[in-house]
Coordinates of C-alpha atoms in Angstrom, one line a residue:
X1 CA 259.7 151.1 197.3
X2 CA 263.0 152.5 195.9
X3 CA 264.1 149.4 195.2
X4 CA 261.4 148.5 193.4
X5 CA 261.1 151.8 191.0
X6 CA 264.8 151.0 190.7
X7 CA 264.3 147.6 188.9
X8 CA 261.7 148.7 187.0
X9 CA 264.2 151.4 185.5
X10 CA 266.8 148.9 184.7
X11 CA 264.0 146.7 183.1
X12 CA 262.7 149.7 181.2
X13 CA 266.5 150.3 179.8
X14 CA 266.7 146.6 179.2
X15 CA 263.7 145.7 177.1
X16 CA 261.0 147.4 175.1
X17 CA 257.5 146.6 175.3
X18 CA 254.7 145.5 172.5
X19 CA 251.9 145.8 172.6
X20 CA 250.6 142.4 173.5
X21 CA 253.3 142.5 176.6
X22 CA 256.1 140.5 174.7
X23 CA 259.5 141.9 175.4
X24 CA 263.0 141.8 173.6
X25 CA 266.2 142.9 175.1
X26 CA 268.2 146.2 173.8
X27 CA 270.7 143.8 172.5
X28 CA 268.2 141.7 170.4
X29 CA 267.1 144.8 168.7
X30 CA 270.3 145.4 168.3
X31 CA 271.1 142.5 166.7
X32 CA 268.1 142.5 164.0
X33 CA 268.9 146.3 162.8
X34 CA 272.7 145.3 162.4
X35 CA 271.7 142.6 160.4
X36 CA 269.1 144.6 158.5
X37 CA 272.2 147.4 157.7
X38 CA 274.4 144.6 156.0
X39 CA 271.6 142.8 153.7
X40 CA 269.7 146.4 152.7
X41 CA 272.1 149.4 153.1
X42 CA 274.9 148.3 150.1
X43 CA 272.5 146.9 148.1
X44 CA 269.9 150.3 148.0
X45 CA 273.2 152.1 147.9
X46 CA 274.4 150.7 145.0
X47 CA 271.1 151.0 143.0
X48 CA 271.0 154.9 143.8
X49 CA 274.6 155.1 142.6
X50 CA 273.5 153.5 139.3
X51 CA 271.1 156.8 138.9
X52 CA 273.9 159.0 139.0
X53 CA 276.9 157.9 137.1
X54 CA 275.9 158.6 133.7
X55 CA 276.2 162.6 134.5
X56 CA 279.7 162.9 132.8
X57 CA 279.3 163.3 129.2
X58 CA 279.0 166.5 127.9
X59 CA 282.9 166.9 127.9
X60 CA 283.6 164.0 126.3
X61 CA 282.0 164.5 123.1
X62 CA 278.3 164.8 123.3
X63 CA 277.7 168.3 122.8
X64 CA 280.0 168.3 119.6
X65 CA 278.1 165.0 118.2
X66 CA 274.5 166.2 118.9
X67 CA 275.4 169.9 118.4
X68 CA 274.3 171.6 121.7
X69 CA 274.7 174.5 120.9
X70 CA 273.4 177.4 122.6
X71 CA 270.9 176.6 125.6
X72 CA 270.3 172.4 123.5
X73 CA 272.2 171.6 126.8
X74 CA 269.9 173.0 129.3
X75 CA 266.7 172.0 127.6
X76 CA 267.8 168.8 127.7
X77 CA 268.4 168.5 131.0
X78 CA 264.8 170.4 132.1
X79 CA 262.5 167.7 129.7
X80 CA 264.3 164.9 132.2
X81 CA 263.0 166.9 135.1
X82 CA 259.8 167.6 134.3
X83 CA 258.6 164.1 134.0
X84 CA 260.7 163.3 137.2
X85 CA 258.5 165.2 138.8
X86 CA 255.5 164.5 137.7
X87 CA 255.6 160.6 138.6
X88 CA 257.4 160.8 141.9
X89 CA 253.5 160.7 144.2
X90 CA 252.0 158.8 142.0
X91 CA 255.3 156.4 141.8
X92 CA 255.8 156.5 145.7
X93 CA 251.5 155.3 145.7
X94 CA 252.2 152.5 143.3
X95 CA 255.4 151.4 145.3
X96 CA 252.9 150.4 148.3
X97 CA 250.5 149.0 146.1
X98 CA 252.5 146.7 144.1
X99 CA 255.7 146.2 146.6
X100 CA 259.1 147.5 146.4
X101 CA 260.6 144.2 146.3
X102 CA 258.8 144.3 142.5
X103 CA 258.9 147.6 141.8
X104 CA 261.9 148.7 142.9
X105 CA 264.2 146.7 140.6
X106 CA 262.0 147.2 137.8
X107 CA 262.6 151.0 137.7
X108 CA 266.3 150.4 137.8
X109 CA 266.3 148.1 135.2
X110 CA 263.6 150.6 133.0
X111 CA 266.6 153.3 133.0
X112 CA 269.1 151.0 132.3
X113 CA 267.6 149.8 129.1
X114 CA 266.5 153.4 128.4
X115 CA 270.8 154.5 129.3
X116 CA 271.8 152.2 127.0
X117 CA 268.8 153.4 124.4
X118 CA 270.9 156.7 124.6
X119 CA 273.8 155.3 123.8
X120 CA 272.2 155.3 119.8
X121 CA 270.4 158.7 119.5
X122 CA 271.7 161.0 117.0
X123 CA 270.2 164.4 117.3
X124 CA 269.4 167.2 120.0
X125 CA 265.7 165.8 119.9
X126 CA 266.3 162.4 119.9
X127 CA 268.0 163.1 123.2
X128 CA 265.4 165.0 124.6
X129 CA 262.8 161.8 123.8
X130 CA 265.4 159.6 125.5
X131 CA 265.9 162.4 128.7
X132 CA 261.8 162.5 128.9
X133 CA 261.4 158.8 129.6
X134 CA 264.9 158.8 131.5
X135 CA 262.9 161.0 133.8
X136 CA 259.9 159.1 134.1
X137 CA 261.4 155.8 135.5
X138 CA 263.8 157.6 137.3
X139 CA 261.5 160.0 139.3
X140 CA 260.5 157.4 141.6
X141 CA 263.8 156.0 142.2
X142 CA 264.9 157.9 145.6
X143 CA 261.7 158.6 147.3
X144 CA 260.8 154.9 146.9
X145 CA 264.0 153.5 148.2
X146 CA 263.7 156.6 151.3
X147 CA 260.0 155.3 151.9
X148 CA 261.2 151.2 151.8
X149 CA 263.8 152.3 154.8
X150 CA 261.4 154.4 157.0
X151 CA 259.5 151.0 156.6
X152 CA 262.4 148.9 158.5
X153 CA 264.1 151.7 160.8
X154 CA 262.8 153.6 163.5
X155 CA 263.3 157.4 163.1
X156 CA 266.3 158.0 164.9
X157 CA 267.6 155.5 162.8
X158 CA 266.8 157.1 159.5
X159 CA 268.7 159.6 158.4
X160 CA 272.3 158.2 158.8
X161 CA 270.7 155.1 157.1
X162 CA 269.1 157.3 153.7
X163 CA 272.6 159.6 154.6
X164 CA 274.5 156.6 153.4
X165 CA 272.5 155.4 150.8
X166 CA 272.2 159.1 149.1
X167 CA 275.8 159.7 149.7
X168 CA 275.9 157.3 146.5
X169 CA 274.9 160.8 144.0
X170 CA 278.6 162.0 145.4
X171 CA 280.1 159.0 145.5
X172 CA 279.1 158.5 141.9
X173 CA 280.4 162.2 141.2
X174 CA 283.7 160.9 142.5
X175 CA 283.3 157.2 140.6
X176 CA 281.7 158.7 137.3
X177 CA 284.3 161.0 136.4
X178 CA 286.3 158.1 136.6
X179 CA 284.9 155.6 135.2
X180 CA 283.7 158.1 132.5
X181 CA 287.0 158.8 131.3
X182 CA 288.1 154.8 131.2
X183 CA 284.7 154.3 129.5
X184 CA 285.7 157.3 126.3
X185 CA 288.4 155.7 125.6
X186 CA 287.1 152.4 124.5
X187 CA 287.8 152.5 120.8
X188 CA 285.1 152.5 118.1
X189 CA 282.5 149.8 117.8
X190 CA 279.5 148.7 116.6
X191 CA 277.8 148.7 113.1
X192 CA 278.0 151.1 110.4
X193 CA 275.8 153.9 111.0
X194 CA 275.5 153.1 114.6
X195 CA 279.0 153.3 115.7
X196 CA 279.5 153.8 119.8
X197 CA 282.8 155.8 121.2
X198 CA 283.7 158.3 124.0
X199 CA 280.5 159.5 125.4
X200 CA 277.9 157.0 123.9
X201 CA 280.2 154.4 125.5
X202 CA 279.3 156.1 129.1
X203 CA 275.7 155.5 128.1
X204 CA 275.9 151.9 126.9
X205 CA 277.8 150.2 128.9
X206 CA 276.5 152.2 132.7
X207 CA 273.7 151.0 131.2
X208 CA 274.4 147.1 131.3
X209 CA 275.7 147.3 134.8
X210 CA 272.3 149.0 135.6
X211 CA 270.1 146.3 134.4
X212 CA 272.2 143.8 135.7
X213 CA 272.2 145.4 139.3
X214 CA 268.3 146.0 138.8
X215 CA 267.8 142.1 138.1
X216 CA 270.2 141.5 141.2
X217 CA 268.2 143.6 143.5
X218 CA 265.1 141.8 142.6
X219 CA 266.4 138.7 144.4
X220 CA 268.2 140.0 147.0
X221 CA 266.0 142.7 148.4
X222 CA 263.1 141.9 151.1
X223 CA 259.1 143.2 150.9
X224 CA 259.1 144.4 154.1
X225 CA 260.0 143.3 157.9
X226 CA 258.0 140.9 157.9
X227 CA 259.5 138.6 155.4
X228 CA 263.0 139.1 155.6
X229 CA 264.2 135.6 154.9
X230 CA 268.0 136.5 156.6
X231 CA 266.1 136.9 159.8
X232 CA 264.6 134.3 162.0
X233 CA 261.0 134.4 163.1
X234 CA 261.6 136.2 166.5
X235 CA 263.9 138.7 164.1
X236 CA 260.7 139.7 161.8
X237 CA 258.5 140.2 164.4
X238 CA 260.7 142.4 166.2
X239 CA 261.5 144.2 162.7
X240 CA 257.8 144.9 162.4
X241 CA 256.6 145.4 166.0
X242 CA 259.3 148.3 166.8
X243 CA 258.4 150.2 163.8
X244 CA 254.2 149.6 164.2
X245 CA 255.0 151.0 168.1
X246 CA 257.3 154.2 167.3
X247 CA 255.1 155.3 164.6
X248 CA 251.6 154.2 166.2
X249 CA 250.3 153.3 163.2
X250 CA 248.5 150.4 161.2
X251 CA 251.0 148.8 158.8
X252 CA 248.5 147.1 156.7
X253 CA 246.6 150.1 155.7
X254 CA 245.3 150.5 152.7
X255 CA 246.1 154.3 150.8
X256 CA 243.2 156.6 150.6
X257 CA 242.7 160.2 149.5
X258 CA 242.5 161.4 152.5
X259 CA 246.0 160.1 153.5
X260 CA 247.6 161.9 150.6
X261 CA 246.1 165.4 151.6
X262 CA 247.0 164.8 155.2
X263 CA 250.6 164.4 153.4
X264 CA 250.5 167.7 151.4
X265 CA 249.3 169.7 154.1
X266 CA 251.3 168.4 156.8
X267 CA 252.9 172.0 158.1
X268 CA 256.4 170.1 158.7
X269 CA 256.5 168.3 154.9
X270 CA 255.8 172.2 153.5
X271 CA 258.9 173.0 155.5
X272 CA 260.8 170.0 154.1
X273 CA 259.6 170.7 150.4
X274 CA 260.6 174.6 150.5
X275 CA 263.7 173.2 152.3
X276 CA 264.3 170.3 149.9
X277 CA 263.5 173.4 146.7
X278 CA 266.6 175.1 147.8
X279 CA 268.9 173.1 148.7
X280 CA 268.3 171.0 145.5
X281 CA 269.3 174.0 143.2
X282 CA 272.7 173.8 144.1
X283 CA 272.8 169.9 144.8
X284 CA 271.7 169.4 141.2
X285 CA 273.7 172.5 139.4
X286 CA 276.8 171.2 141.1
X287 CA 276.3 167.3 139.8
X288 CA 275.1 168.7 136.7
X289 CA 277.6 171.2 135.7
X290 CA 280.7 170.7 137.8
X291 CA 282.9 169.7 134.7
X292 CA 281.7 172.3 132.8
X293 CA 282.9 174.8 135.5
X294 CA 286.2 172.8 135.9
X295 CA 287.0 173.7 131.9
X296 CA 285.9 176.7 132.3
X297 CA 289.0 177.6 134.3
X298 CA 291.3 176.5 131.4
X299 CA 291.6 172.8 132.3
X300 CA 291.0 170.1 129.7
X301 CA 288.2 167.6 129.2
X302 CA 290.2 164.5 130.5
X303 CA 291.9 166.5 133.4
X304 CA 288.4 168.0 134.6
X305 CA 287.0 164.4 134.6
X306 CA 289.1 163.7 136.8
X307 CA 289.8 166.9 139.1
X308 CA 285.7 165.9 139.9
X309 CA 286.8 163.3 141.8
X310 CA 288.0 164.9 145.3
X311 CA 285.5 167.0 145.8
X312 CA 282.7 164.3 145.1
X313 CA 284.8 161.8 147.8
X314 CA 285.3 164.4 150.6
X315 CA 281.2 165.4 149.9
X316 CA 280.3 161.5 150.4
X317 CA 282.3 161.1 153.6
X318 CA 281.1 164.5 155.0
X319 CA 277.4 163.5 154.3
X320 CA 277.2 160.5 156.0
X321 CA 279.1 162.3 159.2
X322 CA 276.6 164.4 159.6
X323 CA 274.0 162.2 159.5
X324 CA 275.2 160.4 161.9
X325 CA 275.7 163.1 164.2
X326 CA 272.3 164.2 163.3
X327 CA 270.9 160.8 164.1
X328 CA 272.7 160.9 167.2
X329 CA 271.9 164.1 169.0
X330 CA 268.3 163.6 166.7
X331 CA 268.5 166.8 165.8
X332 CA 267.7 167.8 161.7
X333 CA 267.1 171.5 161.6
X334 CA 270.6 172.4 163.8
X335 CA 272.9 170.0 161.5
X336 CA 271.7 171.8 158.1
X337 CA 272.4 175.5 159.3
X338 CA 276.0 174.1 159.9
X339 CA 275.9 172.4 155.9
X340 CA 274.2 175.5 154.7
X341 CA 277.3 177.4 156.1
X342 CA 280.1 175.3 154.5
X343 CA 278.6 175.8 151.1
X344 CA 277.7 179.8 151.8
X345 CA 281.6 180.1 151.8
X346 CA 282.5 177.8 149.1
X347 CA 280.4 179.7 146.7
X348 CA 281.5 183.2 148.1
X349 CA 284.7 181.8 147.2
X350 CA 283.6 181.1 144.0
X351 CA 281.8 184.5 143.0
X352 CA 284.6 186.5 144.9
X353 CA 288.1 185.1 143.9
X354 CA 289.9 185.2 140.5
X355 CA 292.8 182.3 141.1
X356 CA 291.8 179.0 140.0
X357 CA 293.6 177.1 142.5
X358 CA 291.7 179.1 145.2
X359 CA 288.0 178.6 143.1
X360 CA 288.8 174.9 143.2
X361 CA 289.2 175.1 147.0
X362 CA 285.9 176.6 146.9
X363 CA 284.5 173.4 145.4
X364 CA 285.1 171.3 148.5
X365 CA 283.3 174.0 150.6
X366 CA 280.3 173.8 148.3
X367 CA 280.2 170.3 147.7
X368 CA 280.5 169.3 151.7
X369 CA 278.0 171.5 152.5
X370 CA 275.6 170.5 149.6
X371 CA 274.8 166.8 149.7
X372 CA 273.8 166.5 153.3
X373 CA 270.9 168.7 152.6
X374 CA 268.9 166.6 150.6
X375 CA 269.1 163.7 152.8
X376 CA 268.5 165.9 156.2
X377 CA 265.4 167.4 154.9
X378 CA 263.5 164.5 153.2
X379 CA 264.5 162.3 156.8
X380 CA 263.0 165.5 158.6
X381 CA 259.6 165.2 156.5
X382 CA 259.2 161.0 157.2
X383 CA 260.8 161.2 160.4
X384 CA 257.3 163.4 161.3
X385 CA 254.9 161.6 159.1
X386 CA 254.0 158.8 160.8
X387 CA 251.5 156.6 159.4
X388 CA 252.8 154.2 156.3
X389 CA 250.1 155.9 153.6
X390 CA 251.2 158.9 154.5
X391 CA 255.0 158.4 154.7
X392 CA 254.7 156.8 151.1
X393 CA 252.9 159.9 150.0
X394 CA 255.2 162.1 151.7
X395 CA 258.6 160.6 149.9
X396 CA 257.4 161.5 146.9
X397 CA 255.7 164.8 147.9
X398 CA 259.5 166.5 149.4
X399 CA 261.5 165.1 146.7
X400 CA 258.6 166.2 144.1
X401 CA 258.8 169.8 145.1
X402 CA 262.3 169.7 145.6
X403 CA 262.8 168.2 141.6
X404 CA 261.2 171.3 140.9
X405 CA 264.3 173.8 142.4
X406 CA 266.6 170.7 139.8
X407 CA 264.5 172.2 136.9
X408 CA 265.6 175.6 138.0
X409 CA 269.1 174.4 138.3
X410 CA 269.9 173.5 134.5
X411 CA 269.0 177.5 133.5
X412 CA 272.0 178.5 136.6
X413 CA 274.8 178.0 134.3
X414 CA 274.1 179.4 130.7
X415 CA 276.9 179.3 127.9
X416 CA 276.7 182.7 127.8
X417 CA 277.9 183.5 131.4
X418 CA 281.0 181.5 131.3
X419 CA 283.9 181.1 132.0
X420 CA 283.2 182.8 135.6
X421 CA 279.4 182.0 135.8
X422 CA 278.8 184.6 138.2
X423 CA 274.6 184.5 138.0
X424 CA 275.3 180.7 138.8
X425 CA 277.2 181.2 141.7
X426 CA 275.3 183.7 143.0
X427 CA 271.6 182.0 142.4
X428 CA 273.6 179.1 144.8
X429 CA 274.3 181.6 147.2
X430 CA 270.7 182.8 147.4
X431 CA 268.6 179.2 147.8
X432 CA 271.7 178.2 150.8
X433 CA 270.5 181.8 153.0
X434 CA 266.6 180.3 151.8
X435 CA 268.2 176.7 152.9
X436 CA 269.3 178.0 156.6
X437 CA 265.7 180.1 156.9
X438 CA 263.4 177.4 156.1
X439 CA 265.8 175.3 158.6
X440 CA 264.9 178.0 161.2
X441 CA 261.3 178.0 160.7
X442 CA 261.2 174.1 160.6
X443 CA 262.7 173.9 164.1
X444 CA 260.6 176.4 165.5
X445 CA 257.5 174.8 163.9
X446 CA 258.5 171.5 166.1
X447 CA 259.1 173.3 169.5
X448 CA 256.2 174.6 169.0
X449 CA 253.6 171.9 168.2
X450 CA 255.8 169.8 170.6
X451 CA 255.4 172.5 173.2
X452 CA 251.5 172.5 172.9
X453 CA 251.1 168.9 173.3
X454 CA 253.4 168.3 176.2
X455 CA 250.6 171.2 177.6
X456 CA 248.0 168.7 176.4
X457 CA 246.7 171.0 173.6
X458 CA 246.0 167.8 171.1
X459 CA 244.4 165.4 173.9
X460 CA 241.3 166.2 172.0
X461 CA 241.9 164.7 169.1
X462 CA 242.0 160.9 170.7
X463 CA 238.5 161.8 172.6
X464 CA 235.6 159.4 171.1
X465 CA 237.6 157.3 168.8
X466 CA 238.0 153.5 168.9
X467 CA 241.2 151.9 169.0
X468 CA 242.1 151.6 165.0
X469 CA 240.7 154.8 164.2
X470 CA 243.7 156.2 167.5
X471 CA 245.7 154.2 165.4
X472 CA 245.0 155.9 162.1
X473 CA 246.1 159.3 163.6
X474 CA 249.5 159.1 163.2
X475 CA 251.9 162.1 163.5
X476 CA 248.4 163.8 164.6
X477 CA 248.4 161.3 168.0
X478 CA 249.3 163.5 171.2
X479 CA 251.8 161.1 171.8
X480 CA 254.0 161.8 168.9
X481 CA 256.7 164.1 168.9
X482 CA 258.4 165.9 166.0
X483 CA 261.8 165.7 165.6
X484 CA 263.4 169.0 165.1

């Protein structure tokens, strides 16, 4: 008899089982997510970076041109967020209708041509047209391209998967400033009345390489598992079967009201929005204003491009270390209280110290800390949303709420607080202790519930159903456990 329990062990460590009794080895599953890393992860990388790059231009020009004066700045950057928000549910609902093989590459290549669309306004409103429909094919950008990989790996998998591929808004912090300050010096071109230099430069030509990428990406990327041409047939079924089993749910489903509200008032995602709120003031106040800050301490445009750079590269590297630790120990609530720490003393730093040299340190803290968060928290809210409807709805629910703490961001740094922009600092300091208690609350949500089913406390939610409507349950199937 021992014997025979001990075979069975090493088969259960050797092979996973579908449904319909089919097995594939460790190795073969192994095989199929390495291969779906090298066709999907640059490519969806890439396109996020694209969203990102065109941050740099204030310092080179704009706000002279356009005459920003007072808050022009700030308003500008709010009507991009508003409309960002707005569309990111409703985006993230259309994804799974049309198919983000479609839809996807259509967004990037709408806020290309609108990028390059910028590249030509000539007033503070003109911008604010071209921010306002910047926003709206924007806003579904990164909670469509976080839903598409919770459709291809399992949840363990996820966050050091949307780590690397959101690691491109620091990588593009560190490749903007850059590529912004080659891009300014292009001399003038273009026809009389319409001339392009320094900063609408930035704007036109980012804008190219996003359409061109956005075209790219329509070829190259897949619908879902079950068509991936780079796979063979055993490949796509095994891409599709391990994600239908982990998440016990019905892939083919069609979304329905009642899968949005069981989105919204999922207890975990209203941890993950009031987590993703916070921690995206000082994720977007940091991209947004960072050069800004760096002039502020009496360095010049060109040299605060560039002194951007560092902090952005040390931020991208960090981020996708902890996500892979976090994948590894599956842990998400532990591995932000450690982030939220890092950028609680780069911003004490900031507020508290008068050298530059020494505020510039501070920069590293804050940025390290920082960009993990975002990623962390919207893995934590689709990592527990099982059920494709409702992980769809979900994407776009976290980062929806979240956009909401980046319209609070462009008010944290005001002309008239410079050059120390102590209220900034200290609003940052504020949403990271909010950051580390929602963390807190989240993992002690998912003890709990997880707790009270190992006890059997949701065995009465499967009692009378049929098969498909078991299967409709979801994260709500006493089976499932939360990740904390």
């Amino acid at each position: 008899m021992e014997g025979q329990n001990a075979a069975k062990e090493i088969l259960d460590e050797k092979y996973e089982t579908a449904a319909d009794g089919e097995l594939w080895s460790v190795e073969e599953e192994a095989v199929v997510r390495r291969r779906l890393d090298w066709r999907l992860l640059p490519l969806l990388t890439v396109l996020y970076l694209l969203c990102f790059i065109d941050r740099n231009a204030r310092i080179q020009g704009m706000q002279k041109d356009l005459n920003l004066v007072g808050f022009r700045f700030n308003w500008a950057l709010t009507v991009f967020y508003i409309p960002y928000l707005l569309v990111e549910i409703p985006s993230n609902i259309l994804l799974k209708r049309i198919g983000p093989k479609i839809y996807i590459p259509a967004l990037i290549i709408t806020f290309g041509i609108v990028s390059m669309g910028t590249a030509f306004v000539k007033s503070f409103q003109g911008l604010c047209v071209a921010r306002t429909f910047l926003g709206l094919v924007e806003g579904g950008t990164m909670p469509g391209i976080a839903f598409f990989m919770s459709c291809f790996y399992k949840r363990g998998e996820l966050l050091f998967r949307i780590g690397i591929f959101v690691s491109a808004s620091s990588l593009a912090g560190a490749f903007g400033g850059l590529l912004a300050t080659a891009l300014s010096r292009i001399p003038e071109w273009g026809v009389k009345g319409s001339e392009v230099h320094t900063w609408r430069n930035i704007f036109f030509f980012e804008g190219i390489v996003t359409v061109g990428f956005g075209v790219l990406g329509y070829f190259l990327m897949p619908g879902n598992p079950q068509n991936c041409m780079f796979l063979s047939e055993r490949q796509r079924w095994i891409a599709a079967e391990r994600i239908r089993i982990e998440h016990k749910e019905l892939t083919s489903e069609r979304t329905e009201l009642w899968h949005v509200k069981r989105a919204i008032f999922n207890i975990n995602n209203l941890i993950c929005c009031l987590g993703f709120f916070f921690c995206n003031i000082t994720v977007q106040s940091f991209s947004l204003f960072l050069p800004t800050i760096l002039s502020a301490l009496g360095w010049k445009a060109t040299k605060a491009q560039l002194l951007t750079v560092p902090p952005y590269a040390v931020a991208c590297c960090f981020s996708i270390f902890i996500a892979w630790l976090s994948d590894h120990h599956r842990k998400r609530g532990l591995f932000i209280l450690v982030c939220t720490t890092l950028t609680l003393t780069g911003y004490s730093i900031l507020v508290s110290v008068e050298k530059a040299n020494i505020k510039y340190m501070g920069v590293f803290f804050a940025a390290s800390g920082a960009f993990p968060l975002g990623p962390a928290f919207l893995s934590w809210g689709l990592n527990n949303a099982a059920g494709p409807s409702i992980r769809a709805v979900t994407g776009g629910y976290i980062v929806s709420v979240g956009t909401a703490g980046a319209i609070l961001a462009t008010w944290t740094y005001v002309p008239t607080d410079g050059p120390k922009y102590i209220r900034g600092h200290s609003i940052n300091l504020g949403a990271e202790i909010c950051v580390a208690l929602v963390s807190l609350l989240g993992i002690f949500y998912a003890r709990w519930e997880n707790a009270l089913r190992d006890r059997g406390g949701r065995d009465s939610l499967v009692v009378g159903l049929t098969e498909e409507q078991v299967q409709k349950l979801g994260y709500r199937h006493p089976d499932f456990r939360y990740i904390e």
